[in-house]
Coordinates of C-alpha atoms in Angstrom, one line a residue:
Chain A
M288 CA 15.6 -90.1 36.0
A289 CA 18.0 -91.5 38.1
E290 CA 18.7 -95.2 38.1
R291 CA 17.1 -96.9 40.5
E292 CA 18.6 -98.8 43.4
P293 CA 17.0 -102.4 43.2
D294 CA 14.5 -102.6 46.1
F295 CA 15.3 -106.6 46.7
E296 CA 12.6 -106.5 49.3
A297 CA 10.1 -105.4 47.4
S298 CA 11.0 -107.5 43.7
A299 CA 11.0 -110.8 46.1
S300 CA 7.2 -109.6 47.8
A301 CA 6.6 -108.8 44.3
L302 CA 7.1 -112.5 43.5
G303 CA 5.7 -113.8 46.5
Y304 CA 2.0 -112.3 45.1
V305 CA 2.5 -113.6 41.5
Y306 CA 3.6 -116.6 42.6
Q307 CA 0.5 -117.0 44.8
L308 CA -2.3 -116.4 42.3
R309 CA 0.0 -118.7 39.2
E310 CA -0.3 -121.6 42.7
A311 CA -4.0 -121.1 42.9
L312 CA -4.5 -121.0 39.5
H313 CA -2.4 -124.3 39.1
L314 CA -4.5 -125.8 42.4
C315 CA -7.9 -124.1 40.2
V316 CA -6.4 -126.5 36.6
S317 CA -5.2 -129.8 38.6
R318 CA -8.9 -129.5 40.1
L319 CA -10.2 -130.2 36.7
G320 CA -12.8 -132.4 36.3
N321 CA -14.1 -132.7 40.0
L322 CA -16.4 -129.5 40.2
D323 CA -17.3 -129.6 44.0
W324 CA -14.9 -127.7 45.5
A325 CA -14.3 -123.7 45.9
L326 CA -10.7 -121.4 46.3
A327 CA -10.2 -117.8 47.9
I328 CA -7.6 -116.4 48.1
E329 CA -6.4 -114.1 50.7
A330 CA -9.5 -115.2 52.8
G331 CA -8.9 -118.4 55.9
D332 CA -5.2 -117.8 54.2
D333 CA -2.7 -117.4 51.3
I334 CA -5.1 -120.1 49.8
E335 CA -8.1 -121.1 51.2
E336 CA -9.9 -124.6 49.4
V337 CA -13.3 -125.7 50.4
R338 CA -14.2 -129.2 49.7
R339 CA -17.1 -130.9 50.4
D340 CA -15.3 -133.9 52.6
G341 CA -13.1 -130.8 54.7
R342 CA -10.7 -128.2 53.7
T343 CA -7.3 -127.0 52.9
Y344 CA -5.4 -124.1 54.1
Y345 CA -2.2 -123.1 51.9
Q346 CA 0.9 -121.1 53.2
L347 CA 3.1 -119.9 50.0
K348 CA 7.0 -119.1 50.4
H349 CA 9.0 -118.6 47.2
R350 CA 12.4 -118.4 48.4
A351 CA 15.7 -117.8 46.0
P352 CA 17.0 -120.9 45.3
G353 CA 19.5 -123.1 47.8
T354 CA 17.2 -121.3 51.0
K355 CA 16.8 -123.8 53.2
M356 CA 13.6 -124.2 55.9
T357 CA 15.8 -124.6 59.5
N358 CA 13.8 -125.5 62.3
A359 CA 14.2 -121.7 63.4
S360 CA 12.7 -120.8 60.4
T361 CA 11.0 -117.5 60.0
D362 CA 8.9 -118.9 57.0
L363 CA 8.8 -122.1 59.9
W364 CA 7.3 -119.8 62.6
K365 CA 5.7 -117.0 61.4
T366 CA 3.2 -120.0 59.9
L367 CA 2.5 -121.7 62.7
R368 CA 1.3 -118.4 64.0
I369 CA -1.0 -117.6 61.5
W370 CA -2.6 -121.4 62.3
A371 CA -2.0 -121.4 66.1
H372 CA -3.7 -118.0 66.4
A373 CA -7.0 -119.2 63.7
I374 CA -7.4 -122.6 66.1
H375 CA -6.8 -120.5 69.5
G376 CA -9.6 -118.2 68.1
G377 CA -11.7 -120.9 67.0
Q378 CA -11.7 -119.6 62.9
L379 CA -9.9 -123.0 62.6
D380 CA -11.8 -126.9 62.9
L381 CA -8.5 -128.8 63.0
D382 CA -11.2 -132.0 62.3
Q383 CA -12.0 -130.2 59.2
T384 CA -9.3 -128.5 57.9
D385 CA -5.7 -130.0 56.7
L386 CA -2.7 -127.3 57.0
I387 CA -0.6 -127.3 54.2
L388 CA 2.9 -125.5 54.0
L389 CA 4.3 -125.2 50.3
T390 CA 7.6 -123.7 49.7
T391 CA 10.4 -123.3 47.1
A392 CA 12.8 -123.8 50.0
E393 CA 15.1 -127.3 51.0
L394 CA 14.0 -129.5 53.9
P395 CA 17.5 -130.0 55.5
D396 CA 17.2 -133.6 56.9
G397 CA 16.2 -134.4 60.1
S398 CA 13.8 -131.0 60.0
V399 CA 11.2 -130.2 61.0
G400 CA 9.5 -129.3 57.6
S401 CA 11.2 -132.6 56.6
M402 CA 9.7 -135.0 59.2
L403 CA 6.4 -133.3 58.5
Q404 CA 6.4 -134.1 54.8
P405 CA 3.4 -136.5 53.5
A406 CA 3.0 -139.5 53.9
D407 CA 4.2 -140.8 51.1
S408 CA 7.6 -139.4 51.6
R409 CA 7.9 -142.2 54.1
L410 CA 10.0 -139.5 56.0
R411 CA 6.4 -138.6 58.0
D412 CA 7.2 -138.0 61.9
E413 CA 4.4 -136.6 63.7
R414 CA 6.1 -137.1 67.5
S415 CA 9.9 -136.2 66.5
A416 CA 8.7 -133.2 64.6
L417 CA 6.8 -131.7 67.7
E418 CA 9.6 -132.0 69.6
A419 CA 11.8 -130.5 67.6
L420 CA 9.6 -127.4 67.7
K421 CA 9.2 -127.2 71.4
T422 CA 13.0 -127.6 71.4
T423 CA 13.3 -124.8 69.3
R424 CA 10.9 -122.9 71.7
R425 CA 12.9 -123.3 74.5
T426 CA 16.8 -122.8 73.1
S427 CA 15.8 -120.1 70.5
K428 CA 16.2 -116.4 71.6
S429 CA 15.0 -114.7 68.4
E430 CA 13.6 -111.3 68.8
S431 CA 11.4 -111.6 65.5
L432 CA 10.3 -115.2 66.6
A433 CA 8.7 -113.7 70.2
K434 CA 5.3 -113.4 68.7
A435 CA 4.9 -116.5 67.3
F436 CA 6.3 -117.9 70.1
A437 CA 3.6 -116.2 71.8
A438 CA 0.9 -118.0 70.0
F439 CA 2.5 -120.9 70.0
D440 CA 2.2 -121.3 73.4
L441 CA -0.9 -120.7 73.7
L442 CA -2.3 -123.9 72.1
K443 CA -2.8 -127.2 74.7
P444 CA -0.4 -129.9 73.8
P445 CA -3.6 -132.2 72.7
Q446 CA -4.0 -128.8 69.8
L447 CA -0.7 -129.3 70.1
V448 CA -0.6 -132.9 68.3
R449 CA -3.9 -132.3 66.6
M450 CA -2.0 -129.4 64.8
V451 CA 1.2 -130.8 63.8
S452 CA -0.7 -134.0 62.5
K453 CA -2.9 -131.9 60.0
I454 CA 0.5 -130.6 58.5
Q455 CA 1.8 -131.0 55.5
V456 CA 5.5 -129.5 54.2
I457 CA 5.9 -130.0 50.7
G458 CA 9.3 -128.5 50.0
N459 CA 10.9 -127.7 46.6
A460 CA 8.2 -126.9 45.0
P461 CA 8.4 -125.3 41.9
D462 CA 9.3 -121.4 41.8
V463 CA 7.1 -118.8 39.4
E464 CA 8.8 -120.1 36.7
A465 CA 7.9 -123.6 37.0
V466 CA 4.7 -123.2 38.1
E467 CA 4.4 -121.8 34.4
Q468 CA 5.6 -124.3 32.6
K469 CA 3.1 -126.8 34.1
L470 CA 0.9 -124.3 33.6
R471 CA 1.5 -124.4 29.9
Q472 CA 2.3 -128.4 30.0
S473 CA -1.9 -127.8 30.8
A474 CA -2.4 -125.5 28.5
T475 CA -0.8 -127.6 25.2
T476 CA -3.0 -130.5 26.4
A477 CA -6.2 -128.5 26.2
V478 CA -5.6 -126.9 23.2
G479 CA -2.4 -127.7 21.1
R480 CA 0.5 -126.1 20.8
E481 CA 0.3 -123.8 18.9
H482 CA -1.7 -122.1 20.5
A483 CA -0.5 -122.8 24.0
T484 CA 0.9 -119.1 24.9
S485 CA -2.7 -117.5 23.7
F486 CA -4.5 -119.8 25.8
L487 CA -2.7 -119.1 29.0
V488 CA -3.0 -115.4 28.2
R489 CA -6.0 -115.5 28.5
L490 CA -7.0 -117.7 30.6
E491 CA -4.2 -115.8 33.8
G492 CA -6.6 -112.3 32.2
W493 CA -9.6 -113.7 33.2
F494 CA -8.2 -115.7 36.9
F495 CA -6.4 -112.1 37.4
R496 CA -9.7 -109.9 36.8
R497 CA -11.7 -113.0 39.1
S498 CA -9.1 -112.9 41.7
I499 CA -9.1 -109.1 42.5
Q500 CA -13.2 -109.7 42.5
Q501 CA -13.0 -112.3 44.8
L502 CA -10.0 -110.1 47.1
R503 CA -12.4 -107.7 47.0
A504 CA -15.4 -109.7 48.2
G505 CA -13.6 -111.9 50.5
S506 CA -14.3 -115.7 50.4
L507 CA -18.2 -115.1 49.9
D508 CA -17.2 -114.4 46.3
A509 CA -15.0 -117.6 45.9
I510 CA -13.6 -118.9 42.6
T511 CA -15.6 -122.2 42.4
G512 CA -15.2 -125.5 40.8
L513 CA -18.6 -124.9 38.5
D514 CA -17.0 -121.3 37.4
F515 CA -13.9 -122.5 36.8
D516 CA -14.5 -125.6 34.9
A517 CA -17.5 -123.3 32.9
V518 CA -14.6 -121.1 32.0
F519 CA -12.2 -123.0 31.0
S520 CA -14.2 -125.1 28.3
D521 CA -15.5 -122.4 27.3
L522 CA -11.7 -120.7 26.2
R523 CA -11.1 -124.1 25.0
N524 CA -13.1 -124.4 22.6
Q525 CA -12.7 -120.6 21.2
F526 CA -9.5 -122.4 20.4
G527 CA -10.6 -125.5 17.5
R528 CA -9.5 -125.4 14.5
A529 CA -13.4 -124.1 14.0
N530 CA -13.5 -121.5 16.2
L531 CA -11.6 -118.1 17.6
P532 CA -10.8 -116.1 20.5
I533 CA -13.0 -113.7 21.5
D534 CA -11.2 -111.4 23.8
E535 CA -14.0 -110.3 27.4
D536 CA -11.9 -106.9 26.5
I537 CA -12.9 -106.3 23.9
A538 CA -16.2 -107.4 23.9
E539 CA -16.5 -105.3 26.4
M540 CA -15.8 -101.4 24.4
E541 CA -18.1 -99.0 24.2
A542 CA -18.3 -96.9 21.3
D543 CA -16.1 -93.2 21.4
L544 CA -18.6 -91.2 19.0
A545 CA -16.8 -88.4 18.8
K546 CA -13.5 -90.4 17.8
Y547 CA -15.0 -92.0 14.4
S548 CA -17.0 -89.3 13.8
G549 CA -15.6 -87.8 10.2
Q550 CA -15.4 -91.9 9.1
P551 CA -16.5 -92.9 5.9
F552 CA -18.5 -95.7 7.3
V553 CA -20.7 -93.3 9.7
R554 CA -20.8 -91.1 6.8
Q555 CA -22.5 -94.0 4.6
L556 CA -24.8 -94.5 8.4
E557 CA -25.7 -90.5 8.0
L558 CA -26.8 -90.9 4.3
I559 CA -29.7 -93.1 5.6
E560 CA -30.3 -90.8 8.5
L561 CA -29.7 -93.6 11.0
G562 CA -30.4 -92.7 14.7
T563 CA -27.7 -92.0 16.7
R564 CA -28.2 -94.9 18.8
R565 CA -27.6 -97.3 16.0
V566 CA -24.8 -95.2 15.5
N567 CA -23.1 -95.4 18.4
R568 CA -24.0 -99.5 18.0
A569 CA -22.5 -99.5 15.0
V570 CA -18.9 -97.8 16.4
R571 CA -18.9 -99.7 18.9
D572 CA -19.3 -102.6 16.5
Y573 CA -16.7 -101.5 14.4
M574 CA -14.0 -100.4 17.2
R575 CA -14.7 -104.2 17.9
A576 CA -14.1 -105.2 14.9
V577 CA -11.0 -103.5 14.7
T578 CA -9.2 -104.4 18.0
Q579 CA -10.0 -108.2 17.5
R580 CA -9.4 -109.0 13.8
S581 CA -5.9 -107.1 14.9
R582 CA -5.4 -109.2 17.6
W583 CA -6.3 -112.7 16.2
L584 CA -3.7 -111.7 13.1
N585 CA -1.1 -110.3 15.4
E586 CA -1.2 -113.8 17.3
N587 CA -1.6 -116.3 14.4
L588 CA -4.3 -117.0 14.9
L589 CA -6.2 -116.1 12.2
L590 CA -4.2 -117.4 9.1
P591 CA -3.1 -114.8 6.3
R592 CA -5.4 -114.4 3.5
E593 CA -8.3 -116.2 5.9
L594 CA -9.8 -112.6 6.5
S595 CA -9.7 -111.6 3.3
R596 CA -11.6 -114.7 2.3
Y597 CA -14.0 -113.8 4.9
E598 CA -14.7 -110.1 3.8
R599 CA -15.1 -111.6 0.1
R600 CA -17.8 -113.8 0.9
L601 CA -19.5 -110.5 2.8
V602 CA -19.2 -108.4 -0.2
E603 CA -20.1 -111.2 -2.2
E604 CA -23.6 -111.5 -0.3
W605 CA -23.7 -108.0 -0.4
E606 CA -23.2 -107.4 -4.0
E607 CA -26.5 -109.8 -4.7
L608 CA -28.6 -107.5 -2.8
F609 CA -27.5 -104.0 -3.5
D610 CA -27.5 -104.8 -7.5
D611 CA -31.1 -106.4 -7.5
M612 CA -31.7 -102.6 -5.2
V613 CA -30.8 -100.2 -7.8
D614 CA -32.0 -102.2 -10.4
T615 CA -35.7 -102.1 -9.1
L616 CA -35.2 -98.6 -7.9
G617 CA -34.5 -97.1 -11.1
V618 CA -32.0 -93.6 -11.0
E619 CA -35.7 -91.6 -11.1
A620 CA -36.4 -93.0 -7.6
A621 CA -37.2 -91.0 -4.5
E622 CA -34.4 -89.5 -1.8
A623 CA -37.4 -91.1 0.3
E624 CA -37.5 -94.3 -1.5
K625 CA -33.8 -94.6 -1.8
I626 CA -33.3 -94.2 2.3
A627 CA -36.1 -97.1 2.6
E628 CA -34.5 -99.4 0.4
A629 CA -31.0 -98.2 1.9
T630 CA -32.4 -99.4 5.6
R631 CA -33.5 -102.5 4.6
I632 CA -30.3 -103.8 3.2
Y633 CA -28.1 -102.3 6.9
R634 CA -31.0 -104.5 8.7
W635 CA -30.0 -107.2 6.4
A636 CA -26.2 -106.7 7.1
M637 CA -26.9 -106.5 10.4
T638 CA -29.3 -108.8 11.6
E639 CA -29.6 -112.0 8.9
A640 CA -26.1 -111.9 7.3
Q641 CA -24.5 -113.3 10.4
R642 CA -21.9 -114.8 8.3
R643 CA -19.0 -116.2 10.6
I644 CA -16.1 -116.5 10.0
R645 CA -15.4 -119.3 11.3
P646 CA -18.0 -122.0 12.2
E647 CA -18.3 -122.1 15.8
C648 CA -17.1 -118.2 16.6
D649 CA -20.6 -116.9 17.0
E650 CA -19.9 -113.5 17.8
P651 CA -22.8 -111.0 16.6
F652 CA -19.7 -108.1 16.5
V653 CA -17.4 -109.6 14.4
A654 CA -20.0 -109.7 11.3
K655 CA -21.2 -106.7 11.8
G656 CA -18.1 -104.6 12.4
S657 CA -16.3 -106.3 9.6
F658 CA -19.2 -105.0 7.2
H659 CA -18.5 -101.5 9.1
I660 CA -14.6 -102.4 8.3
L661 CA -16.3 -102.8 4.2
A662 CA -18.2 -99.7 4.7
D663 CA -15.3 -97.8 5.8
D664 CA -13.2 -98.5 2.7
Y665 CA -16.3 -98.2 0.4
K666 CA -16.4 -101.2 -0.3
V667 CA -19.7 -102.1 0.7
G668 CA -22.4 -99.3 1.3
W669 CA -26.6 -98.9 1.8
H670 CA -27.1 -95.5 0.1
M671 CA -27.9 -96.5 -3.6
D672 CA -25.5 -93.1 -4.4
F673 CA -23.2 -93.4 -1.6
V674 CA -19.8 -94.1 -4.1
A675 CA -21.2 -90.4 -5.2
R676 CA -21.8 -88.6 -2.6
L677 CA -19.4 -89.7 -0.4
M678 CA -16.9 -88.9 -3.0
A679 CA -18.4 -85.2 -3.2
V680 CA -17.7 -85.4 0.6
L681 CA -14.5 -86.2 0.7
E682 CA -13.1 -84.3 -2.0
P683 CA -10.3 -81.7 -0.6
A684 CA -11.6 -78.5 -0.6
E685 CA -8.7 -76.8 -2.9
T686 CA -10.2 -79.3 -6.1
T687 CA -13.9 -78.0 -5.7
S688 CA -13.3 -74.2 -4.7
V689 CA -12.1 -73.2 -8.2
Chain B
M210 CA 1.6 -115.0 -5.6
T211 CA -1.2 -112.8 -3.5
D212 CA -3.4 -110.0 -5.2
F213 CA -2.7 -107.4 -2.4
N214 CA -5.9 -105.7 -3.1
A215 CA -7.7 -108.8 -2.5
L216 CA -6.1 -108.8 0.8
S217 CA -8.5 -107.4 4.3
R218 CA -7.1 -104.1 5.6
D219 CA -5.9 -105.5 8.7
E220 CA -3.7 -108.2 6.6
R221 CA -2.7 -105.6 4.0
A222 CA -1.5 -103.4 7.3
L223 CA 0.0 -106.2 8.8
Y224 CA 1.9 -108.0 5.8
N225 CA 2.3 -105.3 3.4
P226 CA 5.5 -105.7 1.4
G227 CA 7.4 -103.2 2.2
F228 CA 7.3 -104.4 5.8
T229 CA 8.0 -108.0 4.3
G230 CA 10.8 -107.0 2.5
L231 CA 11.9 -105.0 5.2
A232 CA 11.9 -108.4 7.4
V233 CA 14.1 -110.4 4.5
V234 CA 16.4 -107.5 4.3
R235 CA 17.6 -107.4 7.7
A236 CA 17.7 -111.3 7.9
V237 CA 20.0 -110.8 4.9
Q238 CA 22.0 -108.1 7.1
G239 CA 22.1 -110.6 9.7
H240 CA 24.1 -113.1 7.3
Q241 CA 26.3 -110.7 5.9
T242 CA 27.5 -109.7 9.8
E243 CA 27.9 -113.1 10.9
F244 CA 29.6 -114.8 7.6
G245 CA 30.6 -111.6 5.6
T246 CA 29.3 -113.7 2.2
P247 CA 25.5 -112.8 0.4
C248 CA 22.7 -114.9 1.7
P249 CA 20.8 -117.9 0.2
V250 CA 17.3 -116.7 -0.7
A251 CA 15.5 -119.9 0.7
I252 CA 17.3 -118.3 4.3
A253 CA 16.3 -115.0 3.6
T254 CA 13.0 -115.8 3.3
L255 CA 12.3 -119.0 6.4
A256 CA 13.8 -116.4 8.3
A257 CA 11.4 -113.1 7.8
V258 CA 8.6 -115.8 7.8
M259 CA 9.9 -117.3 11.2
A260 CA 10.3 -113.6 12.3
L261 CA 6.8 -112.4 11.1
Q262 CA 5.3 -115.4 14.2
P263 CA 5.2 -114.6 17.5
M264 CA 5.6 -117.5 18.5
V265 CA 8.9 -118.0 17.2
R266 CA 9.8 -114.8 17.7
T267 CA 9.2 -115.2 22.2
A268 CA 10.8 -118.4 21.8
L269 CA 14.0 -116.8 20.2
P270 CA 17.3 -116.9 22.7
R271 CA 19.4 -113.6 22.5
S272 CA 22.0 -114.8 20.7
T273 CA 23.1 -116.8 18.7
A274 CA 25.5 -118.7 20.7
S275 CA 23.3 -121.7 21.4
G276 CA 22.2 -124.5 19.2
L277 CA 19.7 -124.2 16.8
H278 CA 19.1 -127.9 17.2
R279 CA 18.3 -128.1 20.6
W280 CA 16.6 -125.0 20.7
V281 CA 13.9 -126.9 18.1
Q282 CA 14.3 -129.7 20.6
E283 CA 13.3 -127.4 23.4
H284 CA 10.3 -125.4 22.0
R285 CA 8.3 -127.6 19.7
A286 CA 5.8 -124.6 19.6
V287 CA 7.6 -123.4 16.8
R288 CA 7.7 -126.1 14.4
A289 CA 3.6 -126.2 15.2
S290 CA 3.4 -122.9 14.5
M291 CA 5.2 -123.4 11.4
A292 CA 3.7 -126.1 10.1
L293 CA 0.8 -124.1 10.5
N294 CA 1.8 -120.8 10.0
A295 CA 5.0 -120.7 7.6
T296 CA 3.4 -121.8 3.8
A297 CA 0.7 -118.7 3.9
I298 CA 3.3 -116.1 5.8
A299 CA 5.4 -117.0 2.9
D300 CA 2.8 -115.7 0.2
V301 CA 3.5 -112.4 2.0
V302 CA 7.2 -112.3 2.1
R303 CA 7.4 -112.7 -1.6
P304 CA 6.0 -110.2 -2.4
G305 CA 8.0 -108.2 -0.1
L306 CA 11.3 -109.6 -1.1
L307 CA 10.9 -109.0 -4.6
M308 CA 10.0 -104.8 -3.8
A309 CA 13.2 -105.2 -1.9
L310 CA 15.0 -106.4 -5.1
Q311 CA 12.9 -104.0 -7.5
S312 CA 14.1 -101.2 -5.1
S313 CA 17.6 -101.9 -4.9
T314 CA 17.6 -102.3 -1.3
L315 CA 18.8 -105.7 -1.9
A316 CA 20.5 -107.2 -4.6
C317 CA 21.0 -110.3 -6.3
D318 CA 24.1 -112.2 -7.4
A319 CA 24.9 -114.6 -10.2
E320 CA 24.4 -117.8 -7.9
G321 CA 20.7 -116.4 -6.2
H322 CA 22.1 -114.9 -3.3
L323 CA 21.3 -112.1 -1.8
H324 CA 22.7 -109.0 0.0
V325 CA 22.5 -105.5 0.9
P326 CA 24.5 -103.2 -1.4
N327 CA 26.5 -100.4 0.4
K328 CA 24.6 -97.7 1.9
A329 CA 21.5 -99.7 0.9
M330 CA 19.9 -100.0 4.6
K331 CA 21.1 -98.2 7.6
K332 CA 21.7 -100.5 10.5
A333 CA 20.0 -99.0 13.3
I334 CA 16.9 -100.9 13.5
T335 CA 14.1 -98.3 14.3
G336 CA 9.9 -98.5 14.1
G337 CA 6.7 -96.6 15.2
S338 CA 5.8 -99.9 17.3
A339 CA 7.1 -102.2 19.8
D340 CA 6.5 -104.8 17.7
V341 CA 7.9 -104.0 14.3
I342 CA 11.3 -103.4 16.1
A343 CA 10.2 -106.7 17.3
V344 CA 10.0 -108.2 13.9
Q345 CA 13.5 -106.8 12.8
K346 CA 15.5 -107.9 15.5
A347 CA 14.1 -111.4 15.3
A348 CA 15.4 -111.4 11.2
L349 CA 18.7 -110.3 11.7
L350 CA 19.3 -112.6 14.8
L351 CA 17.9 -115.5 12.7
G352 CA 19.8 -114.6 8.9
R353 CA 22.8 -114.8 11.3
W354 CA 22.0 -118.1 13.4
L355 CA 19.9 -120.6 11.3
P356 CA 23.1 -121.5 8.8
S357 CA 25.0 -121.9 11.8
A358 CA 22.9 -125.6 12.0
G359 CA 24.6 -126.6 8.5
S360 CA 23.1 -126.4 4.9
T361 CA 20.3 -124.8 3.8
S362 CA 18.4 -128.3 3.1
T363 CA 19.2 -128.9 6.8
V364 CA 18.1 -126.2 8.7
M365 CA 14.6 -126.2 6.2
T366 CA 14.5 -129.8 7.9
L367 CA 15.4 -129.4 11.5
L368 CA 12.2 -126.7 11.1
G369 CA 10.0 -129.4 9.8
V370 CA 9.6 -127.2 5.9
R371 CA 10.3 -127.4 2.5
P372 CA 11.7 -124.8 0.3

C-alpha cells in the first residue's frame, strides 16, 4: 500500500465529530440528577438542549492548541451566520433560547469573544461587542466571510441587540482529550477507579449507538434526561461488587447453528431429542455466555477462579439430580424413559437452576450458557448414558475401523 | 496453588501456565537487557501480574524514561487494580513460573535470581492475537522499568502489594 500523506483537514474534522459526541455526553453527565431535559445532536445546532424553561443552542469549535479567535475569525462569523439565518427565518425564538459558542481557542483581550463571555467573567460588555462586530462587518474585505456578513445584514438593529445579549462565548474549553478526562472523573465517582475505564467504554458505546439513532430521526428522538438517567444508573449498578455488566452487543447475539452443529453440547441435546427451536436457543445462550465470560475475564471484571467456583456450584447441583436419576432408572430402563427423565433435568437446568454468578447479576443466559459450556466439556450432561454414547460418537475413525 | 483442572475453560485459556510463564520470561528478558544482571523472582512475578491486567497495560508509558513514582501517582487506577486483582493473578502466575523453570526456559542461580539461558527464548515477540502480544510487551517493559524505582521492597510498597 502506498504511504498516505496525512490529511490534516480530514483528521481535524473527524476530531471535531468525536469532540461533538463527547461534549454532548459530557453535557448529559453534568445534567445527571435532573430528569427534565432533552438533547439532540445536529438538530437545531451542533447540540441543542431543551429544558422546561427554554432551550440552548451550542456551536462547538475544536481547534489546534494556540489558536486565537479574533474578531474576523471564520469560526465566529460562521456561527453568527447560522444563528442569524435561524432568527431571520423564525426557527429561533430569542426569548426562549440561549446561544453558546464553545471553542478550544483562546479569546484575545478586548476581542468580541472575550466581551461576550458569561457574566461571571466580569468582562462581559454586550454593547462594545456589537460595535466591534459592526466595525469588522464594515472594514473586512474577506471573501470567505461574505455569506456571513450577508446573514448579519438580514437582522434589524433591535434583533442584533437581542441576539448579542443571548450569546455566550466560552473560550479555552477543554479539548477532546480533556473532555475524556472529565468523563473519566465522573466514571470514577460513579463506579470507583478500578472499573472507571470499563464503565466509560460501555457508556460511550451506548451513547454512540443512541446518537446514531437520534441523528437518523432528528430532534424527534432527542436523548431525554429520563433516558440517560436510567441507562447511567443501570450501568453503574452493574459494576457493583455484587453485579457484572451485561453487554448489549452480546445480549443481542443470535444463534449460528451451522457453526456449532458438531459440538458436544449440541450432541448432548440431540441425545434427548430436543426440538430445533430449543437447540437454537441453546446455541444462542452458549455463544453469549462464551463471549461475555471471556470479556469479563479479559477486563479483570471477574477475578481468576471466580468463574471456576461458579461452575463448581452448577456442577454440584446438577450431580445431585443426575445421580438420583441414574439410581432411579437403573440400567434396564427403556430409551423412552431415559429421554423423559433427561429432559426433566435439562428443563431444571434451563429454568429452575438460575444460579447467579454474582448476587445481582440476573441475566438468564449466563447460567444457561454456562451449563452448555460445561456440557461441551462433558462435565455435565442430560442423557444418563451421555459419556458412553458421546465418547463413542467422537472416537476418531481409525480406532474403530480395525 | 491452583489445581489447573478445577479452572473453568475460559480461565484455562487466559491463565494457562504456558502463557503466564511466558509473561515471566519476558519480564526477566527485559531485566537482562536493561541491567545485564539476573532478575529477582519478586520483580519478575510482579511484572507478569501487572502485565496481565488490561487496566495496568493501557496506563503504561511508551518508554522507561519516565519515573515509576510519578506514574503511580498519576495513574491511581493502577494501585486500585492491583489491590483488587494482584493476589488472584499471582496464584495463576506461579504455576507459569514453575513451568518455565521446569522447561529450562528460565534458570535460577544460587541467590534465587532468574535468568533466561542462552537461546532459550527468541527476542522477537510474536503471538496469535493483539492481547497476547500486548501482555508480552508490557512484561518486557516492566522488567526493564520496575527496578529503576529502587529496591524490590520499595517497588512493592509503591504499588501497594506484598511479596
